[in-house]
Short mmCIF file of C-alpha atoms in Angstrom, two decimals:
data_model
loop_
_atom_site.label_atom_id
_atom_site.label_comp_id
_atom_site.label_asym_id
_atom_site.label_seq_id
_atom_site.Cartn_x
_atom_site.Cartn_y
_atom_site.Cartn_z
CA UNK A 23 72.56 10.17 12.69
CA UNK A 24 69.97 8.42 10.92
CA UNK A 25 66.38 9.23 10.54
CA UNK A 26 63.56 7.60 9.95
CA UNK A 27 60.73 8.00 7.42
CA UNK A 28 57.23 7.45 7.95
CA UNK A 29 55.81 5.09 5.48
CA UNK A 30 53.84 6.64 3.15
CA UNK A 31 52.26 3.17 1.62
CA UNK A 32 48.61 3.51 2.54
CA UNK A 33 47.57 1.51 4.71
CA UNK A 34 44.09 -0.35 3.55
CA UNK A 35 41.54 -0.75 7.08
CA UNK A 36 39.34 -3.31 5.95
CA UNK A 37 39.87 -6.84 6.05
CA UNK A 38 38.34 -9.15 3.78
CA UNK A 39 36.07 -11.82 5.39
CA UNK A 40 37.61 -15.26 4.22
CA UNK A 41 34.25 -17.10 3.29
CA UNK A 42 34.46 -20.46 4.80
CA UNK A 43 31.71 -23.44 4.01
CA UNK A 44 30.40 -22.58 7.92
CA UNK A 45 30.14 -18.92 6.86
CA UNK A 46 28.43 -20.04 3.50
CA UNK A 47 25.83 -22.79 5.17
CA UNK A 48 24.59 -19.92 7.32
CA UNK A 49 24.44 -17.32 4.83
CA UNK A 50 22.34 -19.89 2.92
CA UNK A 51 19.96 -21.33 5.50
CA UNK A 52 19.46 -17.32 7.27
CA UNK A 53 19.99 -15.22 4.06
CA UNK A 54 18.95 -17.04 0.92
CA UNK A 55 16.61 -20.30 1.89
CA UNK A 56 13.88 -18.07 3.52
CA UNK A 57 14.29 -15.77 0.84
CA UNK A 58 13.65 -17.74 -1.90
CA UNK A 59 10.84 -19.84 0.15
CA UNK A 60 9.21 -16.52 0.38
CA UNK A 61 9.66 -15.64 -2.98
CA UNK A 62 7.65 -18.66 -3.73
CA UNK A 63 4.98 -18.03 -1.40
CA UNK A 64 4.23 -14.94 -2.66
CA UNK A 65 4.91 -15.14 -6.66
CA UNK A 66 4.60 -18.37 -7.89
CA UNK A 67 0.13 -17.86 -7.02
CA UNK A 68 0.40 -14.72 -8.91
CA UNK A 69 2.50 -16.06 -12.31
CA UNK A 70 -0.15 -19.24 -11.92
CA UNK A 71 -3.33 -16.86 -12.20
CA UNK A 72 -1.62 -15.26 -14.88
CA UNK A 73 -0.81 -18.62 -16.72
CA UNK A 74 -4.32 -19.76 -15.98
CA UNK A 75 -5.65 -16.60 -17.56
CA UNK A 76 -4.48 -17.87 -20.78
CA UNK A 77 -5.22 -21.23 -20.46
CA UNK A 78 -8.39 -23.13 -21.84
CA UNK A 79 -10.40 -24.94 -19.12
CA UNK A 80 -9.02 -28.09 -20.18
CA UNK A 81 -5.83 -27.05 -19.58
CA UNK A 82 -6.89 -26.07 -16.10
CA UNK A 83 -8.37 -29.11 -15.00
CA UNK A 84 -6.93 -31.58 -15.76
CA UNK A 85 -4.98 -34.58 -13.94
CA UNK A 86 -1.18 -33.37 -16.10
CA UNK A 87 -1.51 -29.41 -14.98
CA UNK A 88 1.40 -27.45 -16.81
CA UNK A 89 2.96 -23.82 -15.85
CA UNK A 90 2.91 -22.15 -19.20
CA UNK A 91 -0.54 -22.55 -21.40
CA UNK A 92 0.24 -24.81 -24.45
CA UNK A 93 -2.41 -22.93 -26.89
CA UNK A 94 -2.31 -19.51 -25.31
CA UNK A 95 -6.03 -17.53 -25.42
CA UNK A 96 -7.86 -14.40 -24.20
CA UNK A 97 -11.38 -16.03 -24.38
CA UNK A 98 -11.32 -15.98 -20.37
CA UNK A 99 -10.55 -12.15 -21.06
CA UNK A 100 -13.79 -12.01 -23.72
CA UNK A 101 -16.00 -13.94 -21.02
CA UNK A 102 -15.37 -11.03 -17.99
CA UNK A 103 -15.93 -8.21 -20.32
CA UNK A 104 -19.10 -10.09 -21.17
CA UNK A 105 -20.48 -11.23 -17.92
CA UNK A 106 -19.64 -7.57 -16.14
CA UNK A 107 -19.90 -4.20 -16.45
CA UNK A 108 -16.19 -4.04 -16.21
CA UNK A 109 -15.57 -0.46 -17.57
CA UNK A 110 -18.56 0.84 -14.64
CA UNK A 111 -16.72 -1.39 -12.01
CA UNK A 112 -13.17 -0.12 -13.24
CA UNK A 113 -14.47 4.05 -13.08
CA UNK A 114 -16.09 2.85 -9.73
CA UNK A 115 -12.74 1.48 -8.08
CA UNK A 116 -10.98 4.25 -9.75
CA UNK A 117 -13.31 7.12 -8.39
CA UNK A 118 -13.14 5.50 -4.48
CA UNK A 119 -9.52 5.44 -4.73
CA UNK A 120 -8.41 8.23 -6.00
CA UNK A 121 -11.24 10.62 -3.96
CA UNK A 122 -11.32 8.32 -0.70
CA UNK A 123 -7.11 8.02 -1.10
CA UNK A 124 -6.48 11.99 -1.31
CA UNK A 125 -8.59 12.91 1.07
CA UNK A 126 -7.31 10.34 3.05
CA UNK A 127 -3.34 11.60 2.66
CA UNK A 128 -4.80 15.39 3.04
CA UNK A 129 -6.25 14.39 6.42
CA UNK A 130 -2.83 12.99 7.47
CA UNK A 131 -0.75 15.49 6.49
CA UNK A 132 -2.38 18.22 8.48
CA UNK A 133 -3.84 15.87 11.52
CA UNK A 134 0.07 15.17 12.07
CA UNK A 135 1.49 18.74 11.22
CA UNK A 136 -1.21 19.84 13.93
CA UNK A 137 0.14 17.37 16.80
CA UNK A 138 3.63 17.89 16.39
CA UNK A 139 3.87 21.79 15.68
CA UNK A 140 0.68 23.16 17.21
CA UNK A 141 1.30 23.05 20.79
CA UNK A 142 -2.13 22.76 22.56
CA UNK A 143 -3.37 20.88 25.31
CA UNK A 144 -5.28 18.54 23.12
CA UNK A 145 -2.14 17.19 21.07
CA UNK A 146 -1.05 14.63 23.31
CA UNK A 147 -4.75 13.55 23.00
CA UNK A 148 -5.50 13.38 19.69
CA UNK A 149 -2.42 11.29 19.29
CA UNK A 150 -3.18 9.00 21.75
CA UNK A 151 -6.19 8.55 20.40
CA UNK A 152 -3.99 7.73 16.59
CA UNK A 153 -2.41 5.18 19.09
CA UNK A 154 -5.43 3.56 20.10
CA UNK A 155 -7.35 3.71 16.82
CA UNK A 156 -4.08 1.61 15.29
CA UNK A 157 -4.82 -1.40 18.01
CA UNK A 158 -8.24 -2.02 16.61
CA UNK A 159 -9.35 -3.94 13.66
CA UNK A 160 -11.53 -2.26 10.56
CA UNK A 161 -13.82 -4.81 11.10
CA UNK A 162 -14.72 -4.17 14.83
CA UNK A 163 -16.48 -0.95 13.37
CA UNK A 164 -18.38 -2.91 10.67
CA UNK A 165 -21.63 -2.87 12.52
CA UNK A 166 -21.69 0.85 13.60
CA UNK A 167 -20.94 1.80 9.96
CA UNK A 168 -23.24 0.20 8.21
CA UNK A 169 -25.88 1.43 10.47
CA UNK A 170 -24.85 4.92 10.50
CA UNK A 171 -24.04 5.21 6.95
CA UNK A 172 -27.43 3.40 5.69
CA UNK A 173 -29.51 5.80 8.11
CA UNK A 174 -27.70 8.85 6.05
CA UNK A 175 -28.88 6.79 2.63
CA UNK A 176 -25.59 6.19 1.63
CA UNK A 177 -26.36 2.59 0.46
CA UNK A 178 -25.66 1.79 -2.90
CA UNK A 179 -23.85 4.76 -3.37
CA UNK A 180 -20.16 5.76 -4.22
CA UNK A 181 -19.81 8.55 -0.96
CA UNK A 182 -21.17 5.80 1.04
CA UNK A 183 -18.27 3.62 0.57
CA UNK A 184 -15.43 6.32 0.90
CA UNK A 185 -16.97 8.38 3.98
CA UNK A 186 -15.73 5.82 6.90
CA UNK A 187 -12.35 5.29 5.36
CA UNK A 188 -11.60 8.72 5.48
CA UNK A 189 -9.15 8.63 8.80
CA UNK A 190 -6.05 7.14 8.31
CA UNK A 191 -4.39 5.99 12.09
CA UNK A 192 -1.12 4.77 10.33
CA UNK A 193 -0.75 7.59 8.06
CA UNK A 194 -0.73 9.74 10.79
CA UNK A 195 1.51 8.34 12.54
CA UNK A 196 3.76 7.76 9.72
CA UNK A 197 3.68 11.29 8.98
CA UNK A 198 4.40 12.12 12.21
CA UNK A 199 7.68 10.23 12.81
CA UNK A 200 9.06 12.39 9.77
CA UNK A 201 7.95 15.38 11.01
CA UNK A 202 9.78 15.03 14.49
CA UNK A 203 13.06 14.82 12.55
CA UNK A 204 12.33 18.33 10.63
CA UNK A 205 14.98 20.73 12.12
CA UNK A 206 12.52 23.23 14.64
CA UNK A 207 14.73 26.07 13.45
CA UNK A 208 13.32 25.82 9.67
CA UNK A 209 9.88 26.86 10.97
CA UNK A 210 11.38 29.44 13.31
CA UNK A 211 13.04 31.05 10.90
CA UNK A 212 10.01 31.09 8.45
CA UNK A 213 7.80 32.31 11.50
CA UNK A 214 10.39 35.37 11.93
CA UNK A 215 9.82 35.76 8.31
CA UNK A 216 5.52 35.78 9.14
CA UNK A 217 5.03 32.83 7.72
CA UNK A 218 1.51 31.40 9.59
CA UNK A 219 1.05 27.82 10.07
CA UNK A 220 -0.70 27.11 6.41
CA UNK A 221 2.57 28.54 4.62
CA UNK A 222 4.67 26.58 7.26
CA UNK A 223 3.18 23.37 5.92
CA UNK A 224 2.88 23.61 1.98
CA UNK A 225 6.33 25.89 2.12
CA UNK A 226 8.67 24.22 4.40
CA UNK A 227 7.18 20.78 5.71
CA UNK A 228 5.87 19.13 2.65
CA UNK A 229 8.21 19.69 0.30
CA UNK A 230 10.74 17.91 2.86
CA UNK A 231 8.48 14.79 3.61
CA UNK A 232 7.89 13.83 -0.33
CA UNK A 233 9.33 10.22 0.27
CA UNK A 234 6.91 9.85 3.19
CA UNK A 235 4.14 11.59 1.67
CA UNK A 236 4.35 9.38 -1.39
CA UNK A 237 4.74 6.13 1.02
CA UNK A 238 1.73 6.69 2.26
CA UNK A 239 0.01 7.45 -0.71
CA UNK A 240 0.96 4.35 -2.14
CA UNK A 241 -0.47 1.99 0.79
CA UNK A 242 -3.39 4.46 0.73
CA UNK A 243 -4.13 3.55 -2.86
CA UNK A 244 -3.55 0.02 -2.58
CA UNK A 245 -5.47 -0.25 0.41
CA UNK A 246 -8.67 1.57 -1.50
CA UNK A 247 -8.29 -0.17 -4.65
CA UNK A 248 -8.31 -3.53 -2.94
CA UNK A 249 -11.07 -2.85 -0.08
CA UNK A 250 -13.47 -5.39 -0.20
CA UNK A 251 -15.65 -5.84 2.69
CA UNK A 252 -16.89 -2.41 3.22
CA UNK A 253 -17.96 -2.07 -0.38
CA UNK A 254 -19.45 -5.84 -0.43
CA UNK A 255 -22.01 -4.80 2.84
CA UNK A 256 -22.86 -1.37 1.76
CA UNK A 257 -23.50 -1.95 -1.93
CA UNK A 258 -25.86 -4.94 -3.90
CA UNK A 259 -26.28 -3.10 -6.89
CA UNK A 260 -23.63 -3.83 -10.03
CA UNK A 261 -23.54 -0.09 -11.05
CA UNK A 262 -22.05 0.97 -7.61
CA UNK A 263 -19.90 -1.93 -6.77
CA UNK A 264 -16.27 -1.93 -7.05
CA UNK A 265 -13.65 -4.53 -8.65
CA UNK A 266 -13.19 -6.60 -6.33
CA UNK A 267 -17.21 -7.12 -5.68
CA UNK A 268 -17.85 -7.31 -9.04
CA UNK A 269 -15.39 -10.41 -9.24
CA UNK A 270 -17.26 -12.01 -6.40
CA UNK A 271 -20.31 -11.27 -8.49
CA UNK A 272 -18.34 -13.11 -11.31
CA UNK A 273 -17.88 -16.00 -9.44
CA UNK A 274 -21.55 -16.49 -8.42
CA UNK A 275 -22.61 -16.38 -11.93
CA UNK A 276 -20.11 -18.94 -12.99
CA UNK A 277 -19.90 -21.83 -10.35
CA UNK A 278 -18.67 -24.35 -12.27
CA UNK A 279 -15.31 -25.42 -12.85
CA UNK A 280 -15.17 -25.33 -16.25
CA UNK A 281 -14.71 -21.42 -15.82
CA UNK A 282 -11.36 -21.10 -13.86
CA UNK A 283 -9.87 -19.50 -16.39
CA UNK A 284 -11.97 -17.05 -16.40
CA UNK A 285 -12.28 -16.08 -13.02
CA UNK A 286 -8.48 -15.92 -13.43
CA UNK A 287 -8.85 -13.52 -16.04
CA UNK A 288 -11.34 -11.72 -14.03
CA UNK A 289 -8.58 -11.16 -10.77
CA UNK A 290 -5.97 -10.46 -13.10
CA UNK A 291 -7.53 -7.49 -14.51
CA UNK A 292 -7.94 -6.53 -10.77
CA UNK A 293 -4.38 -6.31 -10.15
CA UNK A 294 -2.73 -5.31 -13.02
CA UNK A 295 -3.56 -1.26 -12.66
CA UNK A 296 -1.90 -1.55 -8.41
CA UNK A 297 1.12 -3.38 -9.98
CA UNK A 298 2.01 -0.65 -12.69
CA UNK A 299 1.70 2.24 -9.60
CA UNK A 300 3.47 -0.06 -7.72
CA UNK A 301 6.55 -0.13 -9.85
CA UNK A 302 6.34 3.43 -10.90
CA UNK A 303 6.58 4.70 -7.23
CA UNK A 304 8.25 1.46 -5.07
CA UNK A 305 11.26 3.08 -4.31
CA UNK A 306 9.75 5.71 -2.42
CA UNK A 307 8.22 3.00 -0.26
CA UNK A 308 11.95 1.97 1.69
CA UNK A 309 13.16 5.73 1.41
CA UNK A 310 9.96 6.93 3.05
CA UNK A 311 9.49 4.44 5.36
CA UNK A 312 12.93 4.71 6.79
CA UNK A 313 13.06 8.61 6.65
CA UNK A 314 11.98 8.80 9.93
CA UNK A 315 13.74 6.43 11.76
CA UNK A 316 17.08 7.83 12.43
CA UNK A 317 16.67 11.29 14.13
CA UNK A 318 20.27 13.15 14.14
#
């Protein structure tokens, strides 16, 4: 009698994909063409400001324009520090984002741990409310503001810009997606234990959101360090305004065209300290942002 023996050659499950030229014309024209067209889009402005920072004006205008500067300087650099008060305008910026930007993430941490794990009448509410506040524009509110802030006397001064940016809508909401996919049996465990609703947070919720919580620190930062308008209406005075007003200031004392270079300089300087917390903290951006959209 003869018997039979299983095979015990393992048996691989996954078939390779033969790449054909259809297979490789699509990948191309839906994978890598709008890739690299947006690549362009968005970089090859910024690498041309920073060229032109380096560049002489008459290698700026000129009818034979070239990427890289043929007799590299940091005049334009000289010419801002100059023409601005560029160390006040940099402790401004830095004071309205890092002040406006923490109270900011403060307020949506707790204005989202209170609608998801306070159970009150008013939660459904106050998020509804989150909801609505995302659908309308900053600059619907412009008018109000300006009015309400300047009858305070909060022109010209460095609360005045931060006070109405103090709610974040998306924040919230951001913070509360992740919250909904914290396990409810952490906190009622910790509430057997006595834990109240302050040790609940700092204890147990925070340190479980970091990714989130640093996602929207980052676009909180960004979006105070690059704020223009607000600061623009609500300040005319060089010793209160910002970097980004005090570049606009820059480029009503030189109109001519002959100073492109500097103004490049100028806009560089702007963007340099958001790029370097940028790449220090951009992979929490996908991790955090993704956190809280699969629930198991």
């Amino acid at each position: 009698m003869s018997t039979t023996t299983p095979s015990t050659t393992p048996v691989s499950t996954t078939r390779r994909r033969r790449i054909t030229p259809a297979r490789a014309l699509q990948a191309t024209l839906t994978g890598y063409l709008p890739m690299i067209l947006a690549l362009i889009v968005i970089v090859f402005p910024l690498l041309w400001m920073l060229s032109s920072s380096f560049k002489a004006s008459g290698e700026i205008v000129t009818a034979n324009p070239s990427f890289l500067p043929h007799q590299p300087t940091l005049k334009n650099y000289g010419d801002v520090a100059g023409a601005l008060p560029i160390g006040r305008l940099f402790a401004n910026s830095a004071a309205v984002t890092l002040i406006g930007g923490g109270v900011k993430l403060l307020l949506a941490i707790t204005t989202a741990y209170a609608v998801v794990f306070i159970d009150t009448a008013w939660s459904k509410f106050v998020f509804a409310f989150v909801l609505a506040a995302l659908m309308f524009p900053g600059e619907a509110a412009v008018i109000p503001n300006y009015i309400t802030i300047a009858t305070m006397g909060g022109r010209n001064t460095l609360w005045g810009i931060i006070l109405p940016g103090l709610g974040s809508a998306f924040g919230t909401f951001l913070m509360r997606q992740q919250y909904l996919t914290i396990p409810k049996s952490l906190l009622e465990a910790a509430e057997i234990d006595g834990a109240g609703h302050w040790r609940k947070l700092w204890r147990i919720v925070v340190p479980v959101s970091v990714p989130t919580i640093a996602t929207v620190g980052l676009i909180t930062i960004v979006t105070e360090w690059n704020s223009y308008l607000w600061p623009l209406i609500i300040t005319d005075t060089p010793s209160h305004m910002t970097l980004p007003v005090g570049l606009n200031l820059l480029k009503s004392a030189e109109s001519s065209t002959g100073v492109y270079g500097t103004l490049m300089a100028g806009a560089t300087l702007i963007i340099i300290p958001i790029l370097i917390i940028f790449a220090a903290l951009q992979k929490y951006i996908v991790a955090g942002l993704t956190q809280g959209a699969v629930k198991e």
